[in-house]
Short mmCIF file of C-alpha atoms in Angstrom, two decimals:
data_model
loop_
_atom_site.label_atom_id
_atom_site.label_comp_id
_atom_site.label_asym_id
_atom_site.label_seq_id
_atom_site.Cartn_x
_atom_site.Cartn_y
_atom_site.Cartn_z
CA UNK A 339 17.97 -40.14 6.10
CA UNK A 340 17.61 -37.49 8.81
CA UNK A 341 19.39 -34.97 6.58
CA UNK A 342 17.03 -35.78 3.70
CA UNK A 343 14.02 -35.32 5.95
CA UNK A 344 15.35 -31.94 7.06
CA UNK A 345 15.83 -30.86 3.44
CA UNK A 346 12.30 -31.95 2.56
CA UNK A 347 10.94 -30.12 5.60
CA UNK A 348 12.77 -26.94 4.58
CA UNK A 349 11.45 -27.26 1.02
CA UNK A 350 7.94 -27.65 2.35
CA UNK A 351 8.37 -24.55 4.52
CA UNK A 352 9.71 -22.57 1.56
CA UNK A 353 6.54 -23.31 -0.40
CA UNK A 354 4.43 -21.41 2.13
CA UNK A 355 3.34 -17.86 1.31
CA UNK A 356 2.35 -15.59 4.18
CA UNK A 357 0.20 -12.55 3.39
CA UNK A 358 0.21 -9.77 5.98
CA UNK A 359 -3.12 -7.96 5.69
CA UNK A 360 -3.57 -4.52 7.21
CA UNK A 361 -7.33 -5.12 7.20
CA UNK A 362 -9.03 -8.37 6.26
CA UNK A 363 -12.61 -8.45 4.95
CA UNK A 364 -13.25 -12.18 4.57
CA UNK A 365 -16.41 -12.11 2.41
CA UNK A 366 -18.77 -13.55 5.01
CA UNK A 367 -20.10 -10.19 6.15
CA UNK A 368 -18.24 -10.44 9.46
CA UNK A 369 -16.48 -7.42 10.91
CA UNK A 370 -13.07 -6.63 9.42
CA UNK A 371 -9.99 -8.05 11.15
CA UNK A 372 -6.93 -5.87 11.65
CA UNK A 373 -3.37 -7.12 11.14
CA UNK A 374 -4.34 -10.59 9.96
CA UNK A 375 -2.03 -13.17 8.43
CA UNK A 376 -3.09 -15.55 5.66
CA UNK A 377 -1.00 -18.64 4.96
CA UNK A 378 -1.13 -20.16 1.50
CA UNK A 379 0.28 -23.50 0.40
CA UNK A 380 -0.33 -25.50 -2.77
CA UNK A 381 -2.92 -22.99 -3.92
CA UNK A 382 -5.06 -23.27 -0.79
CA UNK A 383 -5.46 -21.23 2.37
CA UNK A 384 -4.04 -23.16 5.32
CA UNK A 385 -4.45 -20.59 8.11
CA UNK A 386 -5.99 -17.15 8.56
CA UNK A 387 -6.41 -14.78 11.49
CA UNK A 388 -4.88 -12.11 13.68
CA UNK A 389 -3.00 -14.66 15.78
CA UNK A 390 -1.41 -16.66 12.96
CA UNK A 391 2.38 -16.90 13.12
CA UNK A 392 4.45 -16.54 9.97
CA UNK A 393 6.47 -19.77 9.59
CA UNK A 394 10.23 -19.58 9.25
CA UNK A 395 11.24 -19.57 5.60
CA UNK A 396 7.84 -18.46 4.31
CA UNK A 397 7.61 -16.03 1.41
CA UNK A 398 6.06 -12.91 2.89
CA UNK A 399 3.73 -10.65 0.91
CA UNK A 400 3.39 -7.38 2.78
CA UNK A 401 -0.09 -5.94 2.32
CA UNK A 402 -0.11 -4.37 5.77
CA UNK A 403 -1.08 -0.99 4.32
CA UNK A 404 -3.99 -2.44 2.34
CA UNK A 405 -7.42 -4.00 2.66
CA UNK A 406 -7.44 -7.67 1.68
CA UNK A 407 -10.56 -9.41 0.35
CA UNK A 408 -11.57 -12.61 -1.44
CA UNK A 409 -11.26 -12.57 -5.20
CA UNK A 410 -14.36 -10.95 -6.65
CA UNK A 411 -17.06 -12.96 -8.46
CA UNK A 412 -19.07 -11.63 -11.40
CA UNK A 413 -22.08 -13.87 -12.03
CA UNK A 414 -23.03 -12.40 -15.41
CA UNK A 415 -20.46 -11.74 -18.13
CA UNK A 416 -19.94 -12.36 -21.84
CA UNK A 417 -16.22 -12.67 -22.56
CA UNK A 418 -16.01 -14.12 -26.06
CA UNK A 419 -17.41 -11.27 -28.09
CA UNK A 420 -17.17 -7.59 -28.89
CA UNK A 421 -18.21 -4.99 -26.34
CA UNK A 422 -21.08 -2.69 -27.25
CA UNK A 423 -19.73 0.14 -29.37
CA UNK A 424 -16.61 -1.79 -30.38
CA UNK A 425 -16.56 -1.53 -34.17
CA UNK A 426 -19.40 -3.31 -35.96
CA UNK A 427 -20.33 -5.18 -32.78
CA UNK A 428 -23.76 -6.19 -34.07
CA UNK A 429 -22.45 -8.12 -37.08
CA UNK A 430 -19.07 -9.40 -35.88
CA UNK A 431 -20.43 -12.95 -35.86
CA UNK A 432 -20.97 -12.69 -39.61
CA UNK A 433 -17.68 -11.02 -40.52
CA UNK A 434 -15.15 -12.57 -38.13
CA UNK A 435 -14.01 -16.14 -37.63
CA UNK A 436 -15.05 -17.90 -34.40
CA UNK A 437 -11.34 -18.28 -33.65
CA UNK A 438 -10.93 -14.49 -33.76
CA UNK A 439 -13.77 -14.05 -31.31
CA UNK A 440 -12.22 -16.65 -29.01
CA UNK A 441 -8.88 -14.81 -29.08
CA UNK A 442 -10.67 -11.58 -28.23
CA UNK A 443 -12.28 -13.45 -25.35
CA UNK A 444 -8.84 -14.43 -24.07
CA UNK A 445 -7.87 -10.76 -23.89
CA UNK A 446 -11.10 -9.96 -22.06
CA UNK A 447 -10.49 -12.81 -19.62
CA UNK A 448 -7.09 -11.39 -18.71
CA UNK A 449 -8.51 -7.90 -18.24
CA UNK A 450 -11.17 -9.35 -15.94
CA UNK A 451 -8.60 -11.16 -13.81
CA UNK A 452 -6.43 -8.05 -13.55
CA UNK A 453 -9.46 -6.15 -12.22
CA UNK A 454 -9.67 -8.60 -9.30
CA UNK A 455 -12.46 -10.82 -10.60
CA UNK A 456 -11.02 -14.27 -10.10
CA UNK A 457 -14.27 -16.11 -10.90
CA UNK A 458 -16.98 -15.37 -13.48
CA UNK A 459 -20.09 -17.04 -14.81
CA UNK A 460 -20.25 -16.60 -18.59
CA UNK A 461 -23.94 -16.71 -19.46
CA UNK A 462 -23.80 -17.41 -23.17
CA UNK A 463 -21.30 -17.44 -26.02
CA UNK A 464 -21.60 -18.22 -29.72
CA UNK A 465 -19.84 -21.39 -30.85
CA UNK A 466 -19.19 -22.42 -27.21
CA UNK A 467 -16.50 -19.74 -26.98
CA UNK A 468 -16.77 -19.57 -23.20
CA UNK A 469 -16.24 -23.33 -22.88
CA UNK A 470 -13.08 -23.00 -24.99
CA UNK A 471 -11.88 -20.16 -22.77
CA UNK A 472 -12.58 -22.13 -19.60
CA UNK A 473 -10.67 -25.12 -20.91
CA UNK A 474 -7.70 -23.03 -22.07
CA UNK A 475 -7.47 -21.23 -18.71
CA UNK A 476 -7.75 -24.49 -16.78
CA UNK A 477 -4.98 -25.97 -18.94
CA UNK A 478 -2.74 -23.01 -18.17
CA UNK A 479 -2.48 -21.82 -21.78
CA UNK A 480 -3.81 -18.33 -20.99
CA UNK A 481 -4.49 -16.17 -17.96
CA UNK A 482 -8.02 -15.60 -16.79
CA UNK A 483 -10.54 -16.18 -14.02
CA UNK A 484 -12.24 -19.41 -13.06
CA UNK A 485 -15.12 -19.75 -15.53
CA UNK A 486 -18.55 -21.28 -15.02
CA UNK A 487 -19.69 -21.57 -18.63
CA UNK A 488 -23.16 -21.72 -20.20
CA UNK A 489 -22.12 -22.41 -23.78
CA UNK A 490 -24.92 -21.36 -26.13
CA UNK A 491 -27.82 -19.59 -24.44
CA UNK A 492 -31.19 -20.26 -26.03
CA UNK A 493 -34.79 -19.10 -26.30
CA UNK A 494 -37.64 -18.84 -28.79
CA UNK A 495 -37.23 -18.24 -32.53
CA UNK A 496 -36.95 -14.50 -33.07
CA UNK A 497 -36.39 -13.94 -29.35
CA UNK A 498 -33.56 -12.31 -27.45
CA UNK A 499 -31.32 -15.40 -27.45
CA UNK A 500 -31.77 -16.00 -31.20
CA UNK A 501 -28.41 -15.01 -32.70
CA UNK A 502 -30.06 -14.43 -36.09
CA UNK A 503 -32.56 -11.95 -34.62
CA UNK A 504 -32.83 -9.01 -37.03
CA UNK A 505 -30.99 -10.64 -39.94
CA UNK A 506 -32.58 -11.32 -43.31
CA UNK A 507 -34.21 -14.78 -43.64
CA UNK A 508 -31.49 -16.38 -45.77
CA UNK A 509 -28.44 -15.03 -43.94
CA UNK A 510 -27.46 -18.57 -42.95
CA UNK A 511 -28.96 -20.24 -46.01
CA UNK A 512 -31.35 -22.04 -43.67
CA UNK A 513 -33.31 -21.56 -40.47
CA UNK A 514 -30.97 -22.09 -37.54
CA UNK A 515 -31.74 -24.23 -34.51
CA UNK A 516 -30.15 -24.69 -31.13
CA UNK A 517 -26.68 -23.98 -32.54
CA UNK A 518 -27.75 -20.33 -32.92
CA UNK A 519 -29.79 -20.19 -29.73
CA UNK A 520 -33.23 -21.30 -30.96
CA UNK A 521 -35.31 -23.99 -29.23
CA UNK A 522 -39.10 -23.86 -29.55
CA UNK A 523 -41.50 -26.08 -27.62
CA UNK A 524 -40.98 -28.50 -24.77
CA UNK A 525 -39.08 -31.20 -26.64
CA UNK A 526 -36.75 -28.81 -28.45
CA UNK A 527 -36.10 -27.03 -25.15
CA UNK A 528 -35.22 -30.32 -23.45
CA UNK A 529 -32.91 -31.17 -26.34
CA UNK A 530 -31.24 -27.76 -26.11
CA UNK A 531 -30.31 -28.43 -22.47
CA UNK A 532 -28.83 -31.79 -23.42
CA UNK A 533 -26.99 -30.22 -26.36
CA UNK A 534 -25.41 -27.56 -24.13
CA UNK A 535 -24.35 -30.10 -21.52
CA UNK A 536 -23.00 -32.48 -24.16
CA UNK A 537 -20.57 -29.83 -25.35
CA UNK A 538 -19.41 -28.66 -21.95
CA UNK A 539 -21.90 -26.27 -20.34
CA UNK A 540 -21.66 -25.94 -16.55
CA UNK A 541 -24.90 -23.94 -16.31
CA UNK A 542 -27.93 -23.46 -18.57
CA UNK A 543 -28.85 -19.93 -19.71
CA UNK A 544 -32.25 -19.18 -21.26
CA UNK A 545 -34.18 -16.10 -22.35
CA UNK A 546 -37.52 -15.95 -20.56
CA UNK A 547 -38.34 -12.50 -21.95
CA UNK A 548 -37.22 -10.14 -24.67
CA UNK A 549 -34.09 -8.06 -24.28
CA UNK A 550 -32.69 -4.59 -24.80
CA UNK A 551 -29.90 -5.29 -27.30
CA UNK A 552 -31.92 -7.44 -29.71
CA UNK A 553 -33.62 -5.63 -32.58
CA UNK A 554 -37.02 -7.19 -33.12
CA UNK A 555 -38.50 -8.00 -29.71
CA UNK A 556 -39.93 -6.11 -26.76
CA UNK A 557 -37.75 -6.24 -23.66
CA UNK A 558 -40.62 -6.70 -21.24
CA UNK A 559 -42.63 -9.36 -23.07
CA UNK A 560 -42.55 -12.99 -21.92
CA UNK A 561 -41.10 -15.32 -24.56
CA UNK A 562 -40.81 -18.84 -23.18
CA UNK A 563 -43.97 -20.31 -21.70
CA UNK A 564 -43.92 -21.53 -18.13
CA UNK A 565 -44.38 -25.08 -19.43
CA UNK A 566 -41.27 -24.78 -21.62
CA UNK A 567 -39.24 -23.34 -18.77
CA UNK A 568 -40.41 -26.04 -16.39
CA UNK A 569 -39.21 -28.67 -18.89
CA UNK A 570 -35.85 -26.89 -19.12
CA UNK A 571 -35.40 -26.80 -15.37
CA UNK A 572 -36.44 -30.43 -15.01
CA UNK A 573 -33.98 -31.56 -17.68
CA UNK A 574 -31.16 -29.41 -16.31
CA UNK A 575 -31.75 -30.76 -12.81
CA UNK A 576 -31.53 -34.32 -14.10
CA UNK A 577 -28.13 -33.40 -15.56
CA UNK A 578 -26.99 -31.64 -12.36
CA UNK A 579 -27.07 -28.15 -13.86
CA UNK A 580 -28.62 -24.92 -12.65
CA UNK A 581 -30.67 -22.55 -14.83
CA UNK A 582 -30.16 -18.82 -15.22
CA UNK A 583 -33.04 -16.94 -16.85
CA UNK A 584 -32.63 -13.62 -18.63
CA UNK A 585 -35.83 -11.80 -17.68
CA UNK A 586 -36.82 -8.13 -17.78
CA UNK A 587 -40.63 -8.20 -17.74
CA UNK A 588 -42.75 -9.00 -14.70
CA UNK A 589 -44.84 -11.84 -16.17
CA UNK A 590 -41.77 -13.61 -17.54
CA UNK A 591 -39.95 -13.24 -14.24
CA UNK A 592 -42.81 -14.80 -12.31
CA UNK A 593 -43.20 -17.65 -14.78
CA UNK A 594 -39.47 -18.39 -14.62
CA UNK A 595 -39.49 -18.38 -10.83
CA UNK A 596 -42.50 -20.69 -10.69
CA UNK A 597 -40.74 -22.97 -13.19
CA UNK A 598 -37.84 -23.31 -10.75
CA UNK A 599 -34.93 -21.38 -12.28
CA UNK A 600 -31.99 -20.72 -9.97
CA UNK A 601 -31.51 -17.08 -10.88
CA UNK A 602 -33.22 -14.18 -12.58
CA UNK A 603 -30.79 -12.13 -14.66
CA UNK A 604 -31.56 -8.38 -14.76
CA UNK A 605 -35.03 -8.56 -13.14
CA UNK A 606 -35.73 -5.06 -14.41
CA UNK A 607 -39.48 -4.82 -13.79
CA UNK A 608 -40.24 -6.45 -10.46
CA UNK A 609 -43.37 -5.94 -8.40
CA UNK A 610 -44.26 -6.94 -4.84
CA UNK A 611 -45.68 -10.28 -5.94
CA UNK A 612 -42.55 -11.16 -7.92
CA UNK A 613 -40.32 -10.24 -4.98
CA UNK A 614 -42.41 -12.33 -2.60
CA UNK A 615 -42.31 -15.27 -5.01
CA UNK A 616 -38.53 -15.04 -5.38
CA UNK A 617 -38.11 -14.87 -1.63
CA UNK A 618 -40.36 -17.90 -1.08
CA UNK A 619 -38.64 -19.98 -3.78
CA UNK A 620 -35.11 -18.92 -2.87
CA UNK A 621 -34.54 -17.54 -6.36
CA UNK A 622 -31.47 -15.36 -6.82
CA UNK A 623 -31.43 -11.96 -8.48
CA UNK A 624 -28.43 -10.87 -10.54
CA UNK A 625 -29.37 -7.21 -11.14
CA UNK A 626 -26.68 -6.06 -13.65
CA UNK A 627 -27.11 -2.41 -12.69
CA UNK A 628 -23.99 -1.47 -14.63
CA UNK A 629 -25.48 -2.81 -17.85
CA UNK A 630 -28.56 -0.66 -17.36
CA UNK A 631 -26.43 2.39 -16.57
CA UNK A 632 -24.28 1.77 -19.65
CA UNK A 633 -27.05 1.31 -22.21
CA UNK A 634 -28.92 4.31 -20.84
CA UNK A 635 -25.76 6.42 -21.23
CA UNK A 636 -25.12 5.12 -24.76
CA UNK A 637 -28.74 5.73 -25.76
CA UNK A 638 -28.66 9.28 -24.41
CA UNK A 639 -25.45 9.91 -26.35
CA UNK A 640 -27.05 8.64 -29.58
CA UNK A 641 -24.70 5.67 -29.88
CA UNK A 642 -27.29 2.89 -30.15
CA UNK A 643 -29.63 1.98 -33.04
CA UNK A 644 -33.03 3.68 -32.49
CA UNK A 645 -35.02 0.48 -31.65
CA UNK A 646 -32.41 -0.53 -29.07
CA UNK A 647 -32.05 2.99 -27.68
CA UNK A 648 -35.79 3.25 -27.07
CA UNK A 649 -35.78 0.02 -25.06
CA UNK A 650 -32.69 1.09 -23.10
CA UNK A 651 -34.28 4.38 -22.08
CA UNK A 652 -37.47 2.59 -21.03
CA UNK A 653 -35.91 -0.28 -19.09
CA UNK A 654 -32.82 1.16 -17.37
CA UNK A 655 -34.58 3.56 -14.97
CA UNK A 656 -36.88 0.77 -13.79
CA UNK A 657 -33.93 -1.39 -12.75
CA UNK A 658 -33.14 0.91 -9.83
CA UNK A 659 -36.59 0.58 -8.26
CA UNK A 660 -36.64 -3.18 -8.83
CA UNK A 661 -33.27 -3.54 -7.14
CA UNK A 662 -34.54 -1.63 -4.11
CA UNK A 663 -37.70 -3.75 -3.97
CA UNK A 664 -35.67 -6.96 -4.06
CA UNK A 665 -33.23 -5.73 -1.43
CA UNK A 666 -35.97 -4.60 0.94
CA UNK A 667 -37.90 -7.83 0.30
CA UNK A 668 -35.01 -10.07 1.34
CA UNK A 669 -34.31 -11.59 -2.09
CA UNK A 670 -30.89 -13.20 -2.42
CA UNK A 671 -28.68 -10.98 -4.59
CA UNK A 672 -25.39 -11.75 -6.31
CA UNK A 673 -23.24 -9.28 -8.20
CA UNK A 674 -23.33 -9.44 -11.99
CA UNK A 675 -22.41 -6.79 -14.54
CA UNK A 676 -23.25 -8.08 -18.03
CA UNK A 677 -19.66 -7.24 -18.95
CA UNK A 678 -19.49 -6.98 -22.70
CA UNK A 679 -22.24 -4.41 -22.54
CA UNK A 680 -19.66 -2.29 -20.71
CA UNK A 681 -15.90 -2.57 -21.10
CA UNK A 682 -14.22 -5.60 -19.57
CA UNK A 683 -12.07 -4.83 -16.56
CA UNK A 684 -14.47 -2.16 -15.27
CA UNK A 685 -16.66 -4.74 -13.50
CA UNK A 686 -16.08 -3.30 -10.01
CA UNK A 687 -18.21 -0.27 -10.89
CA UNK A 688 -21.15 -2.58 -10.08
CA UNK A 689 -20.23 -2.38 -6.39
CA UNK A 690 -20.62 1.40 -6.53
CA UNK A 691 -24.05 1.20 -8.16
CA UNK A 692 -25.27 -1.42 -5.68
CA UNK A 693 -24.37 0.94 -2.85
CA UNK A 694 -25.88 3.93 -4.68
CA UNK A 695 -29.20 2.10 -4.95
CA UNK A 696 -29.48 0.87 -1.38
CA UNK A 697 -26.89 -1.70 -0.26
CA UNK A 698 -24.36 -1.04 2.45
CA UNK A 699 -20.75 -1.42 1.31
CA UNK A 700 -20.47 -4.69 3.23
CA UNK A 701 -23.65 -6.05 1.61
CA UNK A 702 -22.23 -5.21 -1.81
CA UNK A 703 -18.93 -6.94 -1.02
CA UNK A 704 -20.78 -10.06 0.14
CA UNK A 705 -22.87 -9.96 -3.07
CA UNK A 706 -19.63 -9.96 -5.07
CA UNK A 707 -17.87 -12.68 -3.08
CA UNK A 708 -19.60 -15.32 -0.96
CA UNK A 709 -23.08 -14.82 -2.43
CA UNK A 710 -21.71 -15.18 -5.94
CA UNK A 711 -19.93 -18.38 -4.96
CA UNK A 712 -23.14 -19.83 -3.48
CA UNK A 713 -25.16 -18.95 -6.59
CA UNK A 714 -22.56 -20.61 -8.82
CA UNK A 715 -22.35 -23.68 -6.59
CA UNK A 716 -18.64 -23.21 -5.86
CA UNK A 717 -18.90 -22.07 -2.25
CA UNK A 718 -16.85 -25.01 -0.96
CA UNK A 719 -13.81 -23.64 -2.80
CA UNK A 720 -14.38 -19.93 -3.37
CA UNK A 721 -16.02 -16.77 -2.13
CA UNK A 722 -14.44 -16.31 1.30
CA UNK A 723 -11.00 -16.20 2.83
CA UNK A 724 -11.11 -19.30 5.01
CA UNK A 725 -9.05 -22.40 5.72
CA UNK A 726 -9.33 -24.94 2.92
CA UNK A 727 -10.55 -22.48 0.28
CA UNK A 728 -8.65 -21.72 -2.90
CA UNK A 729 -6.24 -18.85 -2.42
CA UNK A 730 -8.11 -16.31 -4.55
CA UNK A 731 -7.19 -13.04 -2.87
CA UNK A 732 -7.20 -9.36 -3.83
CA UNK A 733 -6.10 -6.17 -2.12
CA UNK A 734 -6.88 -2.47 -2.46
CA UNK A 735 -5.49 0.71 -0.93
CA UNK A 736 -8.11 2.39 1.21
CA UNK A 737 -11.22 1.30 3.08
CA UNK A 738 -14.05 0.03 0.84
CA UNK A 739 -16.46 0.24 3.77
CA UNK A 740 -15.99 4.01 3.69
CA UNK A 741 -15.48 4.42 -0.04
CA UNK A 742 -16.69 1.50 -2.16
CA UNK A 743 -15.05 2.97 -5.27
CA UNK A 744 -11.60 1.87 -4.07
CA UNK A 745 -12.57 -1.62 -5.30
CA UNK A 746 -12.22 -0.23 -8.83
CA UNK A 747 -8.45 0.04 -8.31
CA UNK A 748 -7.17 -3.38 -7.35
CA UNK A 749 -3.52 -3.38 -6.32
CA UNK A 750 -2.93 -7.12 -5.79
CA UNK A 751 -4.46 -10.21 -7.39
CA UNK A 752 -3.78 -13.83 -6.46
CA UNK A 753 -5.59 -16.79 -8.00
CA UNK A 754 -5.02 -20.34 -6.76
CA UNK A 755 -1.99 -19.12 -4.82
CA UNK A 756 -0.33 -17.57 -7.88
CA UNK A 757 0.20 -13.82 -7.91
CA UNK A 758 -0.91 -12.11 -11.13
CA UNK A 759 -0.72 -8.49 -10.00
CA UNK A 760 1.41 -6.77 -7.35
CA UNK A 761 1.70 -3.10 -6.41
CA UNK A 762 -0.70 -2.32 -9.24
CA UNK A 763 1.59 -3.91 -11.82
CA UNK A 764 0.61 -6.95 -13.86
CA UNK A 765 3.12 -9.80 -13.64
CA UNK A 766 3.94 -11.45 -16.95
CA UNK A 767 2.25 -10.68 -20.24
CA UNK A 768 -0.67 -8.31 -20.48
CA UNK A 769 -2.88 -7.16 -23.33
CA UNK A 770 -3.24 -3.44 -23.84
CA UNK A 771 -5.69 -1.46 -25.93
CA UNK A 772 -8.39 -4.15 -26.13
CA UNK A 773 -11.97 -2.77 -26.09
#
């Protein structure tokens, strides 16, 4: 019996992984810790600090020449779909099977994980593609980040969330409803929330205003009424879901905030009143600066359809000023990229833009770690390197507090205690050449 207990004890010790961190930035905003040790067992962090002893028999991961951080969190992505500029990206939903789009999403999910983003919030996918991805990743079928999924995002008929926006009237043979992102009026909007939750949505995504990449609407114009949005928030709250509102224009932003949404996505045209309202209500901003930078670049290069290019050139420059207003006004900010507008796996460029437009490097890191976790409601498990949290850990060579761009070159990725990338090399299968 004693011998058996010793064997079991040794087996238990062998299951411990000890990470030696040259510098630890834990995601809370606290000062970095030099020469820290992180112990990981059964996918969770069991100890962390400069005075932690490495247990005998532990598997040691030597990152003593690197900066170690929590896995990054992107609060605004679209995985299951083509990136802008990838083939006939505007009409892929008409020419490709939903199963093809889901498989493409699997490749994008792996690219995202390899870039160090171990958690994402997918704010809208046709055919519940993000829910399928989440389930497949959770089941261990494919590699990818933790996913908080919205399922089908929705808005008014002919609005930004309407997947048939810009098509001819009989493209579907009928007028689509919530299954293509259309829900008009209070009762339809309530039903759309229930529909999304029924089929697996973790969060509700709506379009409060027009958007840049839709053909027939104005990006700054309010689409949902405040009454409709209030009904959405009320219904979502009853079903224990949060609401993310796509909103570029000032009036739509204010109406969405008054209606009680959890986050404003993009927030491109803020004013002092909107900032004050967001601060008072505790509404989050997910600024997606990289999306604005990308569409402005594509428009300048003549790579977008003229109606979309015109909106991109009008909206993108205003995002910078709005971001500064929100930052100076004390609005809560979480990192989000709108990946799918830009190439998947390049998400960490958002950190650079956040610093360029006013954040300190540490503020940007917090926005992409603990703040993201709080916005998504997963802060008990993710967002910081702390005892009891999931072992989602990344490492980079260099000091991101001096040069934030080093976060664009992740050397090590661990998710739930499993290493997916080491010394810059992906472990296991990878997908190359995917847009």
